[in-house]
CSV table of C-alpha atoms in Angstrom, one decimal:
chain,number,residue,atom,x,y,z
P,13,MET,CA,-18.1,-7.2,-38.9
P,14,GLU,CA,-14.4,-7.0,-39.6
P,15,GLU,CA,-14.4,-3.4,-38.2
P,16,LYS,CA,-15.9,-4.6,-34.9
P,17,VAL,CA,-13.4,-7.4,-34.7
P,18,LYS,CA,-10.6,-4.9,-35.0
P,19,ILE,CA,-12.1,-2.7,-32.4
P,20,ARG,CA,-12.5,-5.7,-30.0
P,21,VAL,CA,-8.8,-6.6,-30.6
P,22,ILE,CA,-7.7,-3.0,-29.9
P,23,THR,CA,-9.9,-2.7,-26.8
P,24,GLY,CA,-8.7,-6.0,-25.4
P,25,SER,CA,-5.1,-5.4,-26.2
P,26,LEU,CA,-5.1,-1.9,-24.7
P,27,THR,CA,-7.0,-3.1,-21.6
P,28,SER,CA,-4.5,-5.9,-21.1
P,29,VAL,CA,-1.4,-3.7,-21.5
P,30,LEU,CA,-2.7,-1.2,-19.0
P,31,ILE,CA,-3.5,-3.8,-16.4
P,32,ILE,CA,-0.1,-5.4,-16.9
P,33,LEU,CA,1.4,-2.0,-16.4
P,34,GLY,CA,-0.4,-1.7,-13.1
P,35,PHE,CA,1.1,-5.0,-12.0
P,36,ILE,CA,4.6,-3.8,-13.2
P,37,LEU,CA,4.2,-0.7,-11.0
P,38,PHE,CA,3.3,-2.9,-8.0
P,39,ARG,CA,6.6,-4.7,-8.6
P,40,ILE,CA,8.6,-1.5,-9.2
P,41,PHE,CA,7.4,0.2,-6.0
P,42,SER,CA,7.6,-3.1,-4.0
P,43,VAL,CA,4.0,-3.0,-3.1
P,44,SER,CA,3.2,-6.4,-1.5
P,45,THR,CA,1.2,-7.9,1.3
P,46,GLN,CA,4.1,-7.7,3.7
P,47,SER,CA,4.9,-4.1,2.9
P,48,VAL,CA,1.3,-3.1,3.3
P,49,LEU,CA,0.7,-4.9,6.6
P,50,SER,CA,4.0,-3.8,8.1
P,51,TYR,CA,3.7,-0.2,6.7
P,52,PRO,CA,2.5,1.5,9.9
P,53,ILE,CA,5.4,0.3,12.0
P,54,THR,CA,8.0,1.0,9.3
P,55,PHE,CA,6.4,4.4,8.7
P,56,PHE,CA,6.7,5.3,12.4
P,57,LYS,CA,10.3,4.1,12.5
P,58,ASN,CA,11.2,6.1,9.3
P,59,PHE,CA,9.5,9.2,10.6
P,60,ILE,CA,11.6,9.1,13.8
P,61,SER,CA,14.8,8.5,12.0
P,62,LEU,CA,14.1,11.2,9.4
P,63,SER,CA,13.1,13.7,12.1
P,64,ALA,CA,16.4,13.1,13.9
P,65,SER,CA,18.5,13.4,10.7
P,66,SER,CA,16.7,16.0,8.5
P,67,GLY,CA,14.2,17.7,10.7
P,68,ALA,CA,10.5,17.6,11.3
P,69,SER,CA,9.5,19.3,8.1
P,70,ASP,CA,11.2,16.7,5.9
P,71,ALA,CA,9.6,13.9,8.0
P,72,ILE,CA,6.2,15.4,7.6
P,73,LEU,CA,6.6,15.8,3.9
P,74,ASN,CA,7.8,12.2,3.5
P,75,SER,CA,4.9,11.0,5.6
P,76,VAL,CA,2.5,12.8,3.2
P,77,THR,CA,4.1,11.6,-0.1
P,78,SER,CA,5.2,8.1,0.8
P,79,PRO,CA,1.6,6.6,0.8
P,80,LEU,CA,1.2,7.7,-2.8
P,81,ILE,CA,3.2,4.8,-4.1
P,82,TYR,CA,0.2,2.6,-3.2
P,83,LEU,CA,-2.0,4.8,-5.5
P,84,ILE,CA,0.2,4.9,-8.6
P,85,PRO,CA,-0.4,1.2,-9.7
P,86,PHE,CA,-4.1,1.6,-9.6
P,87,ILE,CA,-4.1,4.5,-12.1
P,88,PRO,CA,-3.4,2.4,-15.2
P,89,ILE,CA,-5.9,-0.2,-14.0
P,90,THR,CA,-8.5,2.6,-13.7
P,91,ILE,CA,-7.8,3.7,-17.2
P,92,ALA,CA,-8.1,0.1,-18.4
P,93,PHE,CA,-11.5,-0.2,-16.9
P,94,CYS,CA,-12.5,3.1,-18.6
P,95,VAL,CA,-11.5,1.6,-21.9
P,96,LEU,CA,-14.0,-1.2,-21.3
P,97,VAL,CA,-16.6,1.4,-20.3
P,98,PHE,CA,-16.0,3.2,-23.6
P,99,TYR,CA,-16.5,0.0,-25.5
P,100,GLY,CA,-19.6,-1.0,-23.6
P,101,VAL,CA,-21.3,2.4,-24.2
P,102,ASN,CA,-20.4,2.5,-27.9
P,103,PHE,CA,-20.5,-1.1,-29.0
P,104,GLY,CA,-22.7,-2.9,-26.5
P,105,GLU,CA,-22.3,-5.6,-23.8
P,106,ASP,CA,-19.4,-8.0,-24.2
P,107,ARG,CA,-18.6,-9.9,-21.1
P,108,ARG,CA,-16.2,-12.2,-22.9
P,109,LEU,CA,-14.1,-9.4,-24.1
P,110,GLY,CA,-13.8,-7.9,-20.6
P,111,LEU,CA,-13.2,-11.3,-19.0
P,112,LEU,CA,-10.5,-12.5,-21.5
P,113,SER,CA,-8.6,-9.2,-21.6
P,114,CYS,CA,-8.5,-9.1,-17.8
P,115,LEU,CA,-7.8,-12.8,-17.4
P,116,ILE,CA,-4.8,-12.8,-19.7
P,117,SER,CA,-3.3,-9.7,-18.2
P,118,SER,CA,-4.0,-10.8,-14.6
P,119,VAL,CA,-2.2,-14.1,-15.1
P,120,ILE,CA,0.8,-12.3,-16.6
P,121,GLY,CA,0.6,-9.8,-13.7
P,122,MET,CA,0.7,-12.6,-11.1
P,123,ILE,CA,3.8,-13.9,-12.7
P,124,ILE,CA,5.4,-10.4,-12.6
P,125,VAL,CA,4.6,-9.7,-8.9
P,126,GLY,CA,4.9,-13.3,-7.8
P,127,PRO,CA,2.1,-15.7,-7.0
P,128,SER,CA,0.6,-15.4,-3.6
P,129,LEU,CA,-2.8,-15.5,-1.9
P,130,THR,CA,-3.3,-11.8,-2.2
P,131,SER,CA,-2.2,-11.5,-5.8
P,132,LEU,CA,-4.5,-14.4,-6.7
P,133,ILE,CA,-7.5,-12.8,-5.1
P,134,PHE,CA,-6.6,-9.4,-6.6
P,135,ALA,CA,-6.3,-11.0,-10.0
P,136,LEU,CA,-9.7,-12.7,-9.5
P,137,SER,CA,-11.3,-9.4,-8.6
P,138,ILE,CA,-10.0,-7.7,-11.7
P,139,MET,CA,-11.3,-10.6,-13.8
P,140,ILE,CA,-14.8,-10.3,-12.2
P,141,CYS,CA,-14.7,-6.5,-12.8
P,142,GLY,CA,-13.7,-7.1,-16.4
P,143,ALA,CA,-16.8,-9.3,-17.0
P,144,LEU,CA,-19.1,-6.7,-15.3
P,145,ILE,CA,-17.9,-3.4,-16.7
P,146,THR,CA,-19.7,-3.4,-20.1
P,147,PRO,CA,-23.1,-4.5,-18.6
P,148,LEU,CA,-22.7,-1.9,-15.9
P,149,SER,CA,-21.9,0.8,-18.4
P,150,ILE,CA,-25.0,0.0,-20.5
P,151,MET,CA,-27.2,-0.1,-17.4
P,152,TYR,CA,-26.0,3.4,-16.3
P,153,LEU,CA,-26.3,4.7,-19.8
P,154,GLU,CA,-30.0,3.8,-19.8
P,155,GLU,CA,-30.7,4.8,-16.2
P,156,LEU,CA,-28.9,8.1,-15.8
P,157,LYS,CA,-30.5,11.3,-16.9
P,158,LYS,CA,-28.0,14.0,-16.0
P,159,TRP,CA,-24.2,14.2,-16.3
P,160,LYS,CA,-24.2,10.9,-18.2
P,161,LYS,CA,-20.7,11.0,-19.6
P,162,TYR,CA,-19.2,11.7,-16.2
P,163,ARG,CA,-21.4,9.5,-14.1
P,164,ILE,CA,-21.3,6.4,-16.3
P,165,GLY,CA,-17.5,6.2,-15.7
P,166,SER,CA,-17.6,7.2,-12.1
P,167,LYS,CA,-20.4,4.9,-11.0
P,168,THR,CA,-19.0,1.9,-13.0
P,169,ILE,CA,-15.5,2.3,-11.6
P,170,ASP,CA,-17.0,3.0,-8.1
P,171,LYS,CA,-18.7,-0.5,-8.1
P,172,CYS,CA,-15.6,-2.2,-9.5
P,173,PHE,CA,-13.1,-0.8,-7.0
P,174,LEU,CA,-15.5,-1.4,-4.1
P,175,LEU,CA,-15.5,-5.0,-5.1
P,176,ILE,CA,-11.7,-5.0,-5.4
P,177,ASN,CA,-11.3,-3.4,-2.0
P,178,LEU,CA,-13.6,-5.9,-0.3
P,179,LEU,CA,-11.8,-8.9,-1.8
P,180,LEU,CA,-8.4,-7.3,-0.9
P,181,LEU,CA,-9.7,-6.9,2.7
P,182,PHE,CA,-10.7,-10.6,2.7
P,183,ALA,CA,-7.2,-11.5,1.3
P,184,LEU,CA,-5.4,-9.5,4.0
P,185,PHE,CA,-7.4,-11.0,6.8
P,186,LEU,CA,-6.5,-14.5,5.5
P,187,ASN,CA,-2.8,-13.5,5.4
P,188,VAL,CA,-3.0,-12.2,8.9
P,189,PHE,CA,-4.8,-15.3,10.2
P,190,PHE,CA,-2.4,-17.7,8.6
P,191,GLU,CA,0.9,-15.7,9.3
P,192,ILE,CA,0.2,-14.0,12.5
P,193,GLU,CA,3.4,-15.2,14.1
P,194,TYR,CA,5.4,-13.9,11.2
P,195,TYR,CA,3.9,-10.4,11.4
P,196,ASN,CA,4.1,-10.5,15.2
P,197,ASP,CA,7.9,-11.0,14.9
P,198,ILE,CA,8.2,-8.0,12.4
P,199,TYR,CA,6.2,-5.7,14.7
P,200,THR,CA,8.0,-6.8,17.8
P,201,ASN,CA,11.5,-6.4,16.4
P,202,GLU,CA,10.7,-3.0,14.7
P,203,THR,CA,9.0,-1.7,17.9
P,204,LYS,CA,12.0,-2.8,20.0
P,205,GLU,CA,14.3,-0.8,17.6
P,206,ILE,CA,12.1,2.2,17.9
P,207,VAL,CA,12.1,2.1,21.7
P,208,ILE,CA,15.9,1.7,21.8
P,209,GLU,CA,16.3,4.6,19.4
P,210,MET,CA,14.1,6.8,21.6
P,211,VAL,CA,16.2,6.1,24.7
P,212,PRO,CA,18.6,9.0,25.1
P,213,ASP,CA,22.3,8.4,25.1
P,214,ILE,CA,23.5,7.3,28.5
P,215,GLY,CA,25.7,9.8,30.2
P,216,GLY,CA,26.6,11.5,26.9
P,217,ASP,CA,30.2,12.3,26.2
P,218,GLU,CA,30.3,15.4,28.5
P,219,MET,CA,33.1,13.7,30.5
P,220,LEU,CA,35.3,13.3,27.4
P,221,GLN,CA,34.6,16.9,26.4
P,222,ALA,CA,35.1,18.4,29.8
P,223,GLU,CA,37.5,21.2,30.3
P,224,GLY,CA,40.9,19.9,31.3
P,225,PHE,CA,40.4,16.4,29.8
P,226,GLU,CA,42.7,17.2,26.9
P,227,LEU,CA,45.4,18.3,29.3
P,228,MET,CA,45.6,14.9,31.0
P,229,PRO,CA,48.4,12.5,30.1
P,230,PRO,CA,47.5,10.2,27.2
P,231,GLU,CA,47.6,7.1,29.4
P,232,GLN,CA,45.0,8.6,31.8
P,233,GLN,CA,42.8,9.7,28.9
P,234,GLU,CA,42.8,6.2,27.5
P,235,GLU,CA,41.9,4.7,30.9
P,236,ILE,CA,39.0,7.1,31.3
P,237,ARG,CA,37.8,6.2,27.8
P,238,GLU,CA,37.9,2.5,28.6
P,239,GLU,CA,36.1,3.0,31.9
P,240,TYR,CA,33.5,5.2,30.1
P,241,SER,CA,33.0,2.6,27.4
P,242,LYS,CA,32.5,-0.2,29.9
P,243,LEU,CA,30.0,1.9,31.9
P,244,THR,CA,27.9,2.8,28.9
P,245,GLU,CA,27.9,-0.7,27.5
P,246,SER,CA,26.8,-2.1,30.9
P,247,GLN,CA,24.0,0.5,31.1
P,248,LYS,CA,22.9,-0.3,27.6
P,249,ASP,CA,22.8,-4.0,28.4
P,250,VAL,CA,20.5,-3.2,31.4
P,251,ILE,CA,18.2,-1.1,29.2
P,252,ASN,CA,18.1,-3.8,26.5
P,253,SER,CA,17.3,-6.4,29.1
P,254,ARG,CA,14.5,-4.3,30.5
P,255,ILE,CA,13.1,-3.8,27.0
P,256,GLU,CA,13.2,-7.5,26.3
P,257,ASP,CA,11.4,-8.3,29.5
P,258,MET,CA,8.8,-5.7,28.6
P,259,PHE,CA,8.1,-7.3,25.2
P,260,GLU,CA,8.1,-10.8,26.5
P,261,SER,CA,5.1,-9.9,28.8
P,262,GLY,CA,1.7,-11.1,27.6
P,263,ASN,CA,0.1,-7.7,27.5
P,264,ILE,CA,2.5,-6.3,24.9
P,265,SER,CA,2.1,-9.4,22.7
P,266,VAL,CA,-1.7,-9.0,22.9
P,267,LEU,CA,-1.5,-5.4,21.9
P,268,ILE,CA,0.8,-6.2,19.0
P,269,ASN,CA,-1.5,-9.0,17.7
P,270,LEU,CA,-4.5,-6.7,18.0
P,271,SER,CA,-2.8,-4.0,16.0
P,272,ILE,CA,-1.9,-6.6,13.3
P,273,PHE,CA,-5.5,-7.8,13.1
P,274,LEU,CA,-6.7,-4.2,12.7
P,275,MET,CA,-4.3,-3.5,9.9
P,276,PRO,CA,-6.6,-5.0,7.1
P,277,LEU,CA,-9.3,-2.6,8.2
P,278,MET,CA,-6.9,0.3,8.1
P,279,VAL,CA,-5.8,-0.7,4.6
P,280,PHE,CA,-9.4,-1.0,3.5
P,281,ALA,CA,-10.2,2.4,4.9
P,282,PHE,CA,-7.1,3.9,3.0
P,283,LEU,CA,-8.2,2.2,-0.3
P,284,GLU,CA,-11.7,3.4,0.1
P,285,LEU,CA,-10.3,6.9,0.6
P,286,LEU,CA,-8.3,6.6,-2.6
P,287,ARG,CA,-11.4,5.2,-4.4
P,288,ILE,CA,-13.6,8.1,-3.3
P,289,ILE,CA,-11.4,11.1,-3.7
P,290,ILE,CA,-9.1,10.1,-6.6
P,291,LEU,CA,-10.1,7.0,-8.6
P,292,ILE,CA,-13.8,7.7,-9.0
P,293,PRO,CA,-13.4,11.4,-10.1
P,294,MET,CA,-10.5,10.4,-12.4
P,295,ALA,CA,-12.7,7.7,-14.1
P,296,GLY,CA,-15.5,10.2,-14.4
P,297,LEU,CA,-13.2,12.8,-16.1
P,298,ILE,CA,-11.9,10.2,-18.5
P,299,THR,CA,-15.3,9.1,-19.6
P,300,ARG,CA,-16.5,12.7,-19.7
P,301,ILE,CA,-13.8,13.4,-22.3
P,302,THR,CA,-14.0,10.2,-24.3
P,303,LEU,CA,-17.7,9.5,-24.5
P,304,THR,CA,-18.4,12.2,-27.1
P,305,GLU,CA,-21.5,10.6,-28.6
P,306,VAL,CA,-23.4,10.4,-25.3
P,307,LYS,CA,-25.9,13.1,-24.6
P,308,SER,CA,-25.5,14.6,-21.1
């Protein structure tokens, strides 16, 4: 009995530490509801800026690697769930252990990342998964006939992250619904900056670099510079005014709102992609290595 108590304490502690580590990584990489929902427009803006400053190859490389920051915090959470799978297979069902270890760590995690609607629902999803993992692992232990050690982990974590992704989708839709004006302002302002950056320089500085300009008297050069500056500023004001008029039209506002409402679905699709191609195989490999007593 004492031995099992020790194992429960070790399992619960390790699970809690790993989940807290996941929340810490969310904080370190500044993964939040705002950063997720505004990611496409900031991604496009950064891609244009990086292409202009460093070239297309660096921009493409950054576009491939930057989304990985949203994966990293889920890795310790996946390992934590695998710890509970290991306990369930070897020591039996224990809903209370999974629930308490995930409850404590989720509350601490919410404090770390800051309380919000999304963090609350995310913490709730982790607690639900914690209570379900040991029963699911025993169910798959009894049902599966082939590749048991791999599939117990992959199937259990598959169900858990599907639940988490669905609840996150619900949370993001609620955020969009209640804060649509806030995200509309973000998308509108960022899109304006992108459009302005894409407008080529007006007139360029060919006049100031023309042959013979340096041979002019300093007073005449200064007059030309002043006239050139007034002309370019006037033209920029006209362009900015046209851009403002364009974004104040109803059609642009409708398109922006539509793109914002579609963002939770895009995030869900991205999380599902991570679940299928990375988290599920990773969980299967972990349980394949750790479940040494299970016959395949």
